[in-house]
Coordinates of C-alpha atoms in Angstrom, one line a residue:
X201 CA -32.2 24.3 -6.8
X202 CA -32.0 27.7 -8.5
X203 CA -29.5 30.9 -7.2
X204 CA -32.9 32.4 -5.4
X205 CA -32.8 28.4 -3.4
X206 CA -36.7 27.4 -5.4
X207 CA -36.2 23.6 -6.6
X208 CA -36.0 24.1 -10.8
X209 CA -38.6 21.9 -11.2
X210 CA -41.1 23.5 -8.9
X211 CA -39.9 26.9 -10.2
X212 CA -42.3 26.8 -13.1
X213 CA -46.4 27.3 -12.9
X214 CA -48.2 23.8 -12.8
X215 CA -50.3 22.9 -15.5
X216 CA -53.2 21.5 -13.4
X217 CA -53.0 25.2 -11.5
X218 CA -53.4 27.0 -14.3
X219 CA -56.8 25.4 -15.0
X220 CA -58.2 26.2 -11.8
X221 CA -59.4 30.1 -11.7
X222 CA -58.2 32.8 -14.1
X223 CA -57.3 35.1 -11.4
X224 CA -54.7 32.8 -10.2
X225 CA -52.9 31.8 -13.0
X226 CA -53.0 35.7 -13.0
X227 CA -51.4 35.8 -9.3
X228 CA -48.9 32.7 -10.3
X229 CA -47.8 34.2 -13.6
X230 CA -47.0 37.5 -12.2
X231 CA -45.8 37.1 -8.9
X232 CA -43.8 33.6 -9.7
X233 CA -39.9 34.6 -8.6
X234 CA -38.2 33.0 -11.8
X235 CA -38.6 35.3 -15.1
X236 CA -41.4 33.8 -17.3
X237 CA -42.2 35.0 -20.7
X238 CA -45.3 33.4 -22.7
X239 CA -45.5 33.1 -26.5
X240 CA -47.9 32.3 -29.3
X241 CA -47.9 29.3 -31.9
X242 CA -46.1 31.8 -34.2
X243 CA -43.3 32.3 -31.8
X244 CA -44.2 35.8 -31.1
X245 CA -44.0 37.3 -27.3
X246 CA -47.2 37.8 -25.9
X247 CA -46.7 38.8 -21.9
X248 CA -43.7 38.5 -19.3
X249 CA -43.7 38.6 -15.5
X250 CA -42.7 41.0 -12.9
X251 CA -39.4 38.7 -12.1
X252 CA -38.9 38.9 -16.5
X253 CA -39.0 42.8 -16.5
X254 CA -36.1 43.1 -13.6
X255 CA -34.0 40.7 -15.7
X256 CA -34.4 42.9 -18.7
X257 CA -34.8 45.9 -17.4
X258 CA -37.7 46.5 -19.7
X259 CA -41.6 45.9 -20.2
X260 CA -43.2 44.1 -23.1
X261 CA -43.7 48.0 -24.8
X262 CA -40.1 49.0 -24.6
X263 CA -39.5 45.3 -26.4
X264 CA -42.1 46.3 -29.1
X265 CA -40.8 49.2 -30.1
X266 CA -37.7 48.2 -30.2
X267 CA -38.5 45.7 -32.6
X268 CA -38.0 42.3 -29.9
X269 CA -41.0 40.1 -31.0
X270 CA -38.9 37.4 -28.7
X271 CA -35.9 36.9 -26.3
X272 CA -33.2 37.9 -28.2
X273 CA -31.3 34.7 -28.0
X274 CA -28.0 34.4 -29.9
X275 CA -27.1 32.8 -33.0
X276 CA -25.5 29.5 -31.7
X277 CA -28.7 29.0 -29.7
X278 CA -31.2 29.4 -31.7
X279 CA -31.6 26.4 -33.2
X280 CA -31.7 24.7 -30.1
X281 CA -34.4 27.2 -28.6
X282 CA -36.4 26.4 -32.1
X283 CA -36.5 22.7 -31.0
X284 CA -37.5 22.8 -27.5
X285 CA -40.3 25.1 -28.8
X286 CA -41.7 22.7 -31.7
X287 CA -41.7 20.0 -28.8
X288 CA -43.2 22.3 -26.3
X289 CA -45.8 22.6 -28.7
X290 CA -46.6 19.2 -29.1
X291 CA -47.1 19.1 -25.0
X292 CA -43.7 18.5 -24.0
X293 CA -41.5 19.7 -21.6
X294 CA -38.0 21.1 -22.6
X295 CA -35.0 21.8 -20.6
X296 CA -31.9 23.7 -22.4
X297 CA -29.6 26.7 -21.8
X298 CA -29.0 29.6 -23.8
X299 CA -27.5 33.2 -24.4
X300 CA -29.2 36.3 -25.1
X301 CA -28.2 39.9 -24.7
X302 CA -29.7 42.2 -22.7
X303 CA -31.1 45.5 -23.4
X304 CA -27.8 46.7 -21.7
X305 CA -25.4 45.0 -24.2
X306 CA -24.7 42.2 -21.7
X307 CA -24.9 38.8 -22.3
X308 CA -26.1 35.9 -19.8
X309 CA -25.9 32.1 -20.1
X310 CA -29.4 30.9 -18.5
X311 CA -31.2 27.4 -18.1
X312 CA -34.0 27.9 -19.3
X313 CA -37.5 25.4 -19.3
X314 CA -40.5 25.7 -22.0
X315 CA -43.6 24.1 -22.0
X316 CA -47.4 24.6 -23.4
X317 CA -50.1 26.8 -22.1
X318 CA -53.1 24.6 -21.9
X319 CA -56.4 25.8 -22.3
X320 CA -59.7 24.6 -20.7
X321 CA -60.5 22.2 -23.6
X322 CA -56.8 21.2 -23.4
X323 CA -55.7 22.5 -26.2
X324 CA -52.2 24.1 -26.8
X325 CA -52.7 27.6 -27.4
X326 CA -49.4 29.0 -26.2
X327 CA -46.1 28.4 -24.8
X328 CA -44.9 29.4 -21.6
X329 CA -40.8 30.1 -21.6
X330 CA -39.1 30.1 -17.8
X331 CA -35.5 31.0 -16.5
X332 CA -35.1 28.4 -13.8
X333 CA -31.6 29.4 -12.9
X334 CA -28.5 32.2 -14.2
X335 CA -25.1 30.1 -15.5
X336 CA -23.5 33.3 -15.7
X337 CA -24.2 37.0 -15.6
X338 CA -21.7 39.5 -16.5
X339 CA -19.1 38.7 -19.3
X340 CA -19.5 36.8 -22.4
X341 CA -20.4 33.1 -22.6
X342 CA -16.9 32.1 -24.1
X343 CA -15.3 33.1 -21.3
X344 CA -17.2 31.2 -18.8
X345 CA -17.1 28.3 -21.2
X346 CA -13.0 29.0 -21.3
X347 CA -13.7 29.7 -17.1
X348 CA -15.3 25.7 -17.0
X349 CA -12.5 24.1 -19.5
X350 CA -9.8 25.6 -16.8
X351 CA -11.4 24.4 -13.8
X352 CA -12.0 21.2 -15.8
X353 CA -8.1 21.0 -16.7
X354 CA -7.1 22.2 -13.1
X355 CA -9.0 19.2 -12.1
X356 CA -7.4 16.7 -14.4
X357 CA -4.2 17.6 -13.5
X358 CA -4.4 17.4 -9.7
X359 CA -6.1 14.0 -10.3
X360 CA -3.3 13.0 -12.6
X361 CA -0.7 14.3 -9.5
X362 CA -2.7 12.2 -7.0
X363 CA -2.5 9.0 -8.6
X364 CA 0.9 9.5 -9.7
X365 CA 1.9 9.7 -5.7
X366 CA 2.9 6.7 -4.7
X367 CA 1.7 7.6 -1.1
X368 CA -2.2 6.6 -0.1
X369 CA -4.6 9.1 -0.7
X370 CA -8.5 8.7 0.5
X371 CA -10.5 11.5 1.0
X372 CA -13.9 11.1 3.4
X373 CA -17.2 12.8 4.1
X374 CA -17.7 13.8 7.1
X375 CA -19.1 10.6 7.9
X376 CA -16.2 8.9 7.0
X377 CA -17.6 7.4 3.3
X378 CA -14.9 7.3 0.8
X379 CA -15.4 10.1 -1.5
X380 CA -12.4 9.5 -3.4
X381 CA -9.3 7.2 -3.5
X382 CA -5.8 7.8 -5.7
X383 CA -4.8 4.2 -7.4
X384 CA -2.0 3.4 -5.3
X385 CA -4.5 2.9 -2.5
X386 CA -6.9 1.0 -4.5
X387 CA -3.8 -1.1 -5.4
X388 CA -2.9 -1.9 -1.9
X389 CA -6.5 -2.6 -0.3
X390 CA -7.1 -4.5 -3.6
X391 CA -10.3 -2.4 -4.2
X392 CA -9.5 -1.7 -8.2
X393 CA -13.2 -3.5 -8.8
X394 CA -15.1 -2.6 -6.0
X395 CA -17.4 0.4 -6.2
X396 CA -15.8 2.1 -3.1
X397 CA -17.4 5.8 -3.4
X398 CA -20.6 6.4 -0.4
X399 CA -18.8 3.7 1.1
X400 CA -18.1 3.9 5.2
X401 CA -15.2 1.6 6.5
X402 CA -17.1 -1.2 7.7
X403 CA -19.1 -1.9 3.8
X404 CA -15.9 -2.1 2.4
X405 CA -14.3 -4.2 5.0
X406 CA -17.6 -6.4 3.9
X407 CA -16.2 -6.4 0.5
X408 CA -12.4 -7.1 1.3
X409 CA -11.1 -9.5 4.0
X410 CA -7.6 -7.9 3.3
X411 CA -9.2 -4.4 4.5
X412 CA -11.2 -5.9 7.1
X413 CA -8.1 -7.2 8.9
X414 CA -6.3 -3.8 8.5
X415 CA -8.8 -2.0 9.8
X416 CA -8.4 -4.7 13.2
X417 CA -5.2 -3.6 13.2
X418 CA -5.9 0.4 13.1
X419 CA -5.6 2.1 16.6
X420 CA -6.6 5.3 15.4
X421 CA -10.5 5.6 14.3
X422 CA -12.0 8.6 12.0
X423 CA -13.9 9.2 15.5
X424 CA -11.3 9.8 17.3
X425 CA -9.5 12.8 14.9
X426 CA -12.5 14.5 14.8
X427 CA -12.9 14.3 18.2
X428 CA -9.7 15.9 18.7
X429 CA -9.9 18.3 16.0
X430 CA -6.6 17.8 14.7
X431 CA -3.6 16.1 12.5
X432 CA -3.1 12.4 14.0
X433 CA -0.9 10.0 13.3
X434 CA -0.1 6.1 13.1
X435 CA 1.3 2.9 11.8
X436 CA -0.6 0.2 10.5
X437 CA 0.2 -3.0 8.9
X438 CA -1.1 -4.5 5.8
X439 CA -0.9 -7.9 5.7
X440 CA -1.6 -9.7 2.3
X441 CA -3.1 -13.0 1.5
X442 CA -0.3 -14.6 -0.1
X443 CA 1.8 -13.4 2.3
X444 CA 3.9 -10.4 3.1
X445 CA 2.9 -7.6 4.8
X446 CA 3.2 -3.6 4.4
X447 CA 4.5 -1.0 6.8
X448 CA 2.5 2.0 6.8
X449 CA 2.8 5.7 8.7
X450 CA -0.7 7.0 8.3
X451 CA -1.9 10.7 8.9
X452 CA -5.7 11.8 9.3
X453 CA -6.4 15.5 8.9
X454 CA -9.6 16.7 9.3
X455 CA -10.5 19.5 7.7
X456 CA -13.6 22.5 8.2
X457 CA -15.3 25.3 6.8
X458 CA -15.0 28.9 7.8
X459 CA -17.9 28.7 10.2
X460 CA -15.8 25.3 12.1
X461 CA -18.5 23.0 10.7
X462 CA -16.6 19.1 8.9
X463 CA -15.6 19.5 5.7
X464 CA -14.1 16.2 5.1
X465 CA -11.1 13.5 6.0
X466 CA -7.7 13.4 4.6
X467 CA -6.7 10.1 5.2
X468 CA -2.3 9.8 3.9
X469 CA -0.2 6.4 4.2
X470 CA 3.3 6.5 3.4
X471 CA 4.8 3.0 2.7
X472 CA 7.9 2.7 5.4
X473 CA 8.5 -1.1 5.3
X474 CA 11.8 -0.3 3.3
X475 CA 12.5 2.1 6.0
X476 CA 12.0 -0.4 8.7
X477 CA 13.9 -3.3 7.2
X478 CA 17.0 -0.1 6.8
X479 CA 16.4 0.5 10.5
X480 CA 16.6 -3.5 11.2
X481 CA 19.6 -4.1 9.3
X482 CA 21.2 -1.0 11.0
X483 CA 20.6 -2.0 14.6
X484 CA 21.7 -5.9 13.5
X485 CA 25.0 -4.2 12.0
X486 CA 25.3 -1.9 15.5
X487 CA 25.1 -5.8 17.6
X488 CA 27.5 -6.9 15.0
X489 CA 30.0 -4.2 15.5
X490 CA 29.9 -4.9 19.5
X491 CA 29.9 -8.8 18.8
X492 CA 33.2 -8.7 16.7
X493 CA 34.8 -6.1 19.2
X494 CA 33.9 -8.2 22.2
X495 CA 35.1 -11.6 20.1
X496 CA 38.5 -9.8 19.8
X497 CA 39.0 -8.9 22.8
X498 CA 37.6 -12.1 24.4
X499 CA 40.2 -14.4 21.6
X500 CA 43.1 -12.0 22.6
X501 CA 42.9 -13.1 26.5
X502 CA 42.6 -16.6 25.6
X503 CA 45.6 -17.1 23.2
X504 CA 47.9 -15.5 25.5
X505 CA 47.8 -18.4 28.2
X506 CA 46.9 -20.9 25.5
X507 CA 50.2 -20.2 24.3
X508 CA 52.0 -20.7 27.6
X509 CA 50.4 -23.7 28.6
X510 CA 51.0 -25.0 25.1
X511 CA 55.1 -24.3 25.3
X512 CA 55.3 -25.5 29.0
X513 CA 53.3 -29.0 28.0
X514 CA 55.8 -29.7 25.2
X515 CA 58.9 -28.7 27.4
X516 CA 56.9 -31.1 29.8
X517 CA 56.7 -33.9 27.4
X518 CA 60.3 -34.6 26.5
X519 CA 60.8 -35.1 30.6
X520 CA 57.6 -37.4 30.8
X521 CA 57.1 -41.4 30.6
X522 CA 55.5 -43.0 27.9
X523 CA 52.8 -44.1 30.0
X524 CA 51.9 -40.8 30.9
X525 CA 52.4 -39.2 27.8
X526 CA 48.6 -40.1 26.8
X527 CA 47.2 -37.9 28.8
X528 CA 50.0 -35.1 27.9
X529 CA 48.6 -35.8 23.8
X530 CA 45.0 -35.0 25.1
X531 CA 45.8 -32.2 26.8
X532 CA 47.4 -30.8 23.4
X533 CA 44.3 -31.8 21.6
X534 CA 42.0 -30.0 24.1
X535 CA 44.2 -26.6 23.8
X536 CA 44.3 -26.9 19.5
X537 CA 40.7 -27.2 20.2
X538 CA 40.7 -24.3 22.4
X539 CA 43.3 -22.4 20.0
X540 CA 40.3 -23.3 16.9
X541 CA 37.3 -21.9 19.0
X542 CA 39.4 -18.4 19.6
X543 CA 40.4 -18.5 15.9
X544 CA 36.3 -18.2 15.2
X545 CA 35.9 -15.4 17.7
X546 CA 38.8 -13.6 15.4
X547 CA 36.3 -14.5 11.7
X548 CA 33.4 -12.4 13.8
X549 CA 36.2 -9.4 14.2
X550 CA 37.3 -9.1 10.9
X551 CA 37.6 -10.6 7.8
X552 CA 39.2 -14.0 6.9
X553 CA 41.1 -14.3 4.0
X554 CA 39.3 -17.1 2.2
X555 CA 41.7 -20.0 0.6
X556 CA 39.6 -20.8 -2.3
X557 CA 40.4 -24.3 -4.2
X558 CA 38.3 -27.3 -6.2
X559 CA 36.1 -29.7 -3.3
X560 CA 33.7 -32.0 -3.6
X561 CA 30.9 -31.4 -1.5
X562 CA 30.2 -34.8 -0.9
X563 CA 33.4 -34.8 0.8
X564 CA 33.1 -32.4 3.2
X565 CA 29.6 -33.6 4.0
X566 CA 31.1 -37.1 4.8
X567 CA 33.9 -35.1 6.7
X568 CA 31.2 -33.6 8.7
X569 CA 28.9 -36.4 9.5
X570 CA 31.9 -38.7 10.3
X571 CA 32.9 -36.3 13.2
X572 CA 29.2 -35.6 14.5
X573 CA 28.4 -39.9 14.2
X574 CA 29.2 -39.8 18.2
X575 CA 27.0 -36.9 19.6
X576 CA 24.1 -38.7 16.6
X577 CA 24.1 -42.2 17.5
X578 CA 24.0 -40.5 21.5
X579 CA 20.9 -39.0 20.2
X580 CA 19.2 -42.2 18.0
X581 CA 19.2 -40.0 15.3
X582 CA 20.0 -41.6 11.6
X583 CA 21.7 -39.7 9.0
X584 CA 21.3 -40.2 5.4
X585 CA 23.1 -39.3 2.7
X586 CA 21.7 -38.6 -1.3
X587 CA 24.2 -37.3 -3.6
X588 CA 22.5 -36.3 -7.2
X589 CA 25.5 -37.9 -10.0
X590 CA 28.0 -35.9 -11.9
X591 CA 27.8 -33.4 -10.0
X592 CA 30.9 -30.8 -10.5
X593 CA 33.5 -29.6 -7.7
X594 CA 32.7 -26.7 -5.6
X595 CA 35.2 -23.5 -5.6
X596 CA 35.4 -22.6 -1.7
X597 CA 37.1 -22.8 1.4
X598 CA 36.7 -26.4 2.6
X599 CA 37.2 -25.3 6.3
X600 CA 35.1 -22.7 6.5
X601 CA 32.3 -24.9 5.0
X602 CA 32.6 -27.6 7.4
X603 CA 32.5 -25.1 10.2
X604 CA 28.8 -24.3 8.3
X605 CA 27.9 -27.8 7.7
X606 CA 29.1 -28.8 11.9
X607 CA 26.7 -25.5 12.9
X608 CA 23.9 -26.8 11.3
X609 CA 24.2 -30.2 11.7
X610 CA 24.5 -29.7 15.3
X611 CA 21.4 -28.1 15.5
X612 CA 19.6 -30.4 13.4
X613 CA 20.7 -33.6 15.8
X614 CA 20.1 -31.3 18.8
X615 CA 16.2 -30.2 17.7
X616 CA 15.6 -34.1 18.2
X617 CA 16.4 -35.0 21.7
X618 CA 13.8 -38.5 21.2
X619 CA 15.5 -39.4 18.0
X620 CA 15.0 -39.3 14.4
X621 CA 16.2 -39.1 11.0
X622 CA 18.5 -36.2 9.1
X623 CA 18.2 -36.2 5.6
X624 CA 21.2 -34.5 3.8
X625 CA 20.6 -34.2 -0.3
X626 CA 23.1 -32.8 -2.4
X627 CA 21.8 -31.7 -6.0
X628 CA 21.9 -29.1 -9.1
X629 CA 20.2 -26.0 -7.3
X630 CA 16.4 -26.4 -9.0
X631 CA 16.3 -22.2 -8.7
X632 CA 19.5 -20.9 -9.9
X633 CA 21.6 -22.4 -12.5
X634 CA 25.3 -22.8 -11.9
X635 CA 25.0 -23.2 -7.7
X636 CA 24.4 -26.7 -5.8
X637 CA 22.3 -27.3 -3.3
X638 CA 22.6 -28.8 -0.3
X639 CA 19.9 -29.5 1.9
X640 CA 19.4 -30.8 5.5
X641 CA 16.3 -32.2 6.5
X642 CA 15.2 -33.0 10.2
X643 CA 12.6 -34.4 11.9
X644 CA 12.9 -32.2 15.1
X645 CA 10.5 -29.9 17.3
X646 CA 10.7 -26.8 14.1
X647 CA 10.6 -23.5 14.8
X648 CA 7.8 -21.0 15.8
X649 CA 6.7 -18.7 12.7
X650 CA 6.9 -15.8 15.0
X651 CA 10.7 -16.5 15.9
X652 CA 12.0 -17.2 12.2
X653 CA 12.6 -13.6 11.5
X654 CA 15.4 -12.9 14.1
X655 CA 17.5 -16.5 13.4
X656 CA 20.9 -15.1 12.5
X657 CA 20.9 -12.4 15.0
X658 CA 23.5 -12.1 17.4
X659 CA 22.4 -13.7 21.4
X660 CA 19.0 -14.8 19.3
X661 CA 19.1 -18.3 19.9
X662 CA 16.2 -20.8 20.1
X663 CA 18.6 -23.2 23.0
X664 CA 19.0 -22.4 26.7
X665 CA 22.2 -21.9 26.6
X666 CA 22.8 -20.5 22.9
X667 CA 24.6 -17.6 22.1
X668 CA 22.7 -17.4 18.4
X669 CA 26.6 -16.8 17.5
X670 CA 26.6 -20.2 15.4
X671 CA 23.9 -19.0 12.8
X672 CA 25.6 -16.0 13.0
X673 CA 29.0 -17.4 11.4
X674 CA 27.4 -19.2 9.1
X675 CA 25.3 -16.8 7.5
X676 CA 28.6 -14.8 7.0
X677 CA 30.3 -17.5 5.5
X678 CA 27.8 -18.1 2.9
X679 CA 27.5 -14.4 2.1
X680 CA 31.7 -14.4 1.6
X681 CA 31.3 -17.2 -1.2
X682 CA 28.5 -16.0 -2.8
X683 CA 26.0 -17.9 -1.6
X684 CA 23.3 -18.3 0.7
X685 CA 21.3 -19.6 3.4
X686 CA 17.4 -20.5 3.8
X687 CA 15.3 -22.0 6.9
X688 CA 11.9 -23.1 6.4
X689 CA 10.1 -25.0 9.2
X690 CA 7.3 -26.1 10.9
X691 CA 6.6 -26.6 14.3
X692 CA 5.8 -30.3 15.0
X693 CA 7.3 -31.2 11.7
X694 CA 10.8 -30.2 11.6
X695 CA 13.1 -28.1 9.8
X696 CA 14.8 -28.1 6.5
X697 CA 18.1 -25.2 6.0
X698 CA 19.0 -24.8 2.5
X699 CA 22.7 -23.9 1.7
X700 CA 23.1 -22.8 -1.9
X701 CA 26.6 -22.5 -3.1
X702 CA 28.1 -20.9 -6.9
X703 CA 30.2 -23.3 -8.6
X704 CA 32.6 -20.4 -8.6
X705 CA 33.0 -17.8 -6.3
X706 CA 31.4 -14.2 -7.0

């Protein structure tokens, strides 16, 4: 399409037309809108249009006399022109662009077209030479040339900023096709091979299952922001196939010309799953915080009369018989239980000083099962015991670990209610060198996939009657010696917890 809107290839006078009737190839050649000039087989110019004479200001005289026998095309063109004219005189059409000067001194860049004249025994006797569209008018052709390589480097450098963001960018037609797409977003919808561009949403969701599920989870179609004729904004997920998922905060902003007709879509999505994790890990310190002042508070009014009843019991005791000083010893043993629980609910407050020293973990393991064989043999569950050999001594506090090993235990045994078997194997950690592993193994109910992600939260428990306070404790322990702890379960299945400890403390 030229500047005057004529199609470029329509813009010059069929051949089949000009063998019809001499006076209208007369009509066509002098009334056509684009500038036509027509030449001899020597190159030398013969007659121009109407449309020709406005461009140069000047008639074919004014060019004689002043010595034009042709367009006065400059130097760097001229070979060019010289080869579109030997071909147009071998009956083909040429297409090219040029420069020549006008009679005023200015110079234009101009597409021009060239093809033979025709004559009724079809031979070539001519060549007909059309300006099918202006590149430039005013100004000399280096500095459009110079103009282009700007817009050209203007270009390259806002594609270089938008695929350096590590935002999404997509850009969309007005019927929501991808026009264009910055890498980071081809990275995340994995669309790095796919031929995206002319694309709506629902071809490419054809293409990608990953995109096709994020675009289930979208609440806010391209429909919808148009409709409303302003910035919107959202969250998606993006969950991917090997699992994992991303957090994103998505704006569409639609965008229009000067007359309020669509321009396009600005689609923007801003990775926040760090942000959200922050936000999680804030509001689990903030129930933390209330947990450990409440644990304080609650262990402060217990030892108080724990401490009576434990100095009136002894004063009791050198006054009793020995028959009834049995039940004077369990009462003892039920308050240093008592006195044990509080002294947990003071770890939650604050910090324990750790007493670090050589154990084998064996040990504590057999500790542990030998004070939780009553509440398993109530339950029919089995517990077995594999110990890898050689293995070294543990640096750690051996009684905070047996309150982790009792924790889990206890809700291994308790996650099989119908019996069952806990397997407890004690090796080289396979995944980092210089830690053991210790693993239980049950055969219980397992836990829900959508429930694993808040274990170890405080009052998140999967029991009736659980506080989620247990878990709690023992994922601080862990942390305090440098280790840590891992669930992985399956519902039906059971559960296997993962404690993994450093030889020596961080």
């Amino acid at each position: 399409m030229n500047r005057n809107g004529f199609n470029a290839r329509a813009a010059a006078p069929d051949l089949e037309t000009l063998r019809i009737m001499p006076e209208y190839k007369s009509a066509l050649f002098d009334h056509h809108p684009d500038p036509i000039f027509s030449y001899d087989l020597n190159g030398v110019m013969q007659h121009l249009n109407s449309a020709a004479e406005r461009l140069l200001g000047c008639g074919i005289r004014e060019l004689r006399s002043a010595g034009l026998t042709s367009l006065p095309v400059l130097e760097s063109c001229r070979s060019t022109r010289r080869s579109a004219f030997a071909k147009a005189m071998n009956g083909l059409h040429q297409q090219y662009e040029a420069e020549f000067a006008l009679p005023s001194g200015k110079v234009i860049l101009a597409a021009m077209r060239c093809f033979p004249v025709v004559a009724d025994d079809d031979r070539i006797i001519g060549v007909f030479e059309t300006v099918t569209g202006m590149v430039g008018r005013t100004g000399r052709a280096e500095e459009l040339r110079t103009m282009e390589k700007e817009l050209l480097e203007s270009e390259k450098r806002l594609r270089t900023f938008i695929d350096a963001m590590p935002d999404m960018v997509i850009f969309k037609d007005t019927d929501s096709r991808w026009v264009e797409a910055n890498e980071a977003t081809l990275a995340i919808f994995r669309l790095e091979n796919v031929s995206y561009q002319g694309m709506s949403d629902q071809q490419l969701a054809e293409k990608s299952d990953l995109y096709r599920n994020t675009l289930m989870a979208c609440n806010l179609p391209d429909q919808s922001v148009w409709e409303h004729g302003k910035l919107a904004a959202t969250q998606m997920t993006i969950t991917h196939p090997e699992g994992g998922a991303i957090i994103c905060d998505v704006i569409k902003v639609p965008l229009y010309h000067g007359d309020g007709s669509r321009k396009g879509l600005v689609v923007i999505g801003r990775n926040i799953t760090e942000l959200k994790q922050t936000e999680a890990m804030l509001r689990k310190s903030e129930k933390l915080a209330v947990v450990g002042q409440l644990a304080a508070g609650i262990a402060h009014e217990i030892r108080n009369p724990l401490t009576v009843l434990k100095g009136f019991l002894k004063l009791i005791a050198a006054q009793t018989t020995e028959r009834n000083g049995w039940y004077l010893d369990v009462m003892l043993t039920e308050i240093e239980q008592m006195e044990w629980t509080t002294t947990q609910f003071m770890t939650i407050a604050k910090p324990q000083e750790l007493q670090f020293a050589q154990h084998d973990v064996r040990a504590i393991v057999e500790d542990v099962t030998a004070f939780l064989y009553p509440l398993a043999t109530m339950n029919n569950v089995q517990i077995m015991i594999k110990t890898e050999l050689g293995l070294p001594p543990v640096s750690c506090d051996d009684n905070q670990l047996k309150q982790v090993f009792i924790n889990v235990m206890k809700n291994a045994i308790e996650s099989m209610p119908d019996g069952g078997q806990m397997e407890i194997a004690i090796s080289r950690s396979r995944a980092s060198a210089g830690h053991v592993s210790v693993k239980i193994i049950d055969t219980g109910c397992g836990i829900p996939p959508e429930r694993m992600g808040n274990l170890g939260e405080p009052f998140y428990s999967l029991k009736e009657k659980g506080t989620g306070l247990g878990l709690m404790i023992c994922c601080k322990i862990m942390k305090d010696h440098g280790g840590k702890l891992d669930i992985s379960s399956q519902v039906g299945l059971g559960t296997t917890v993962e404690l993994v400890l450093p030889l020596q403390p961080a």
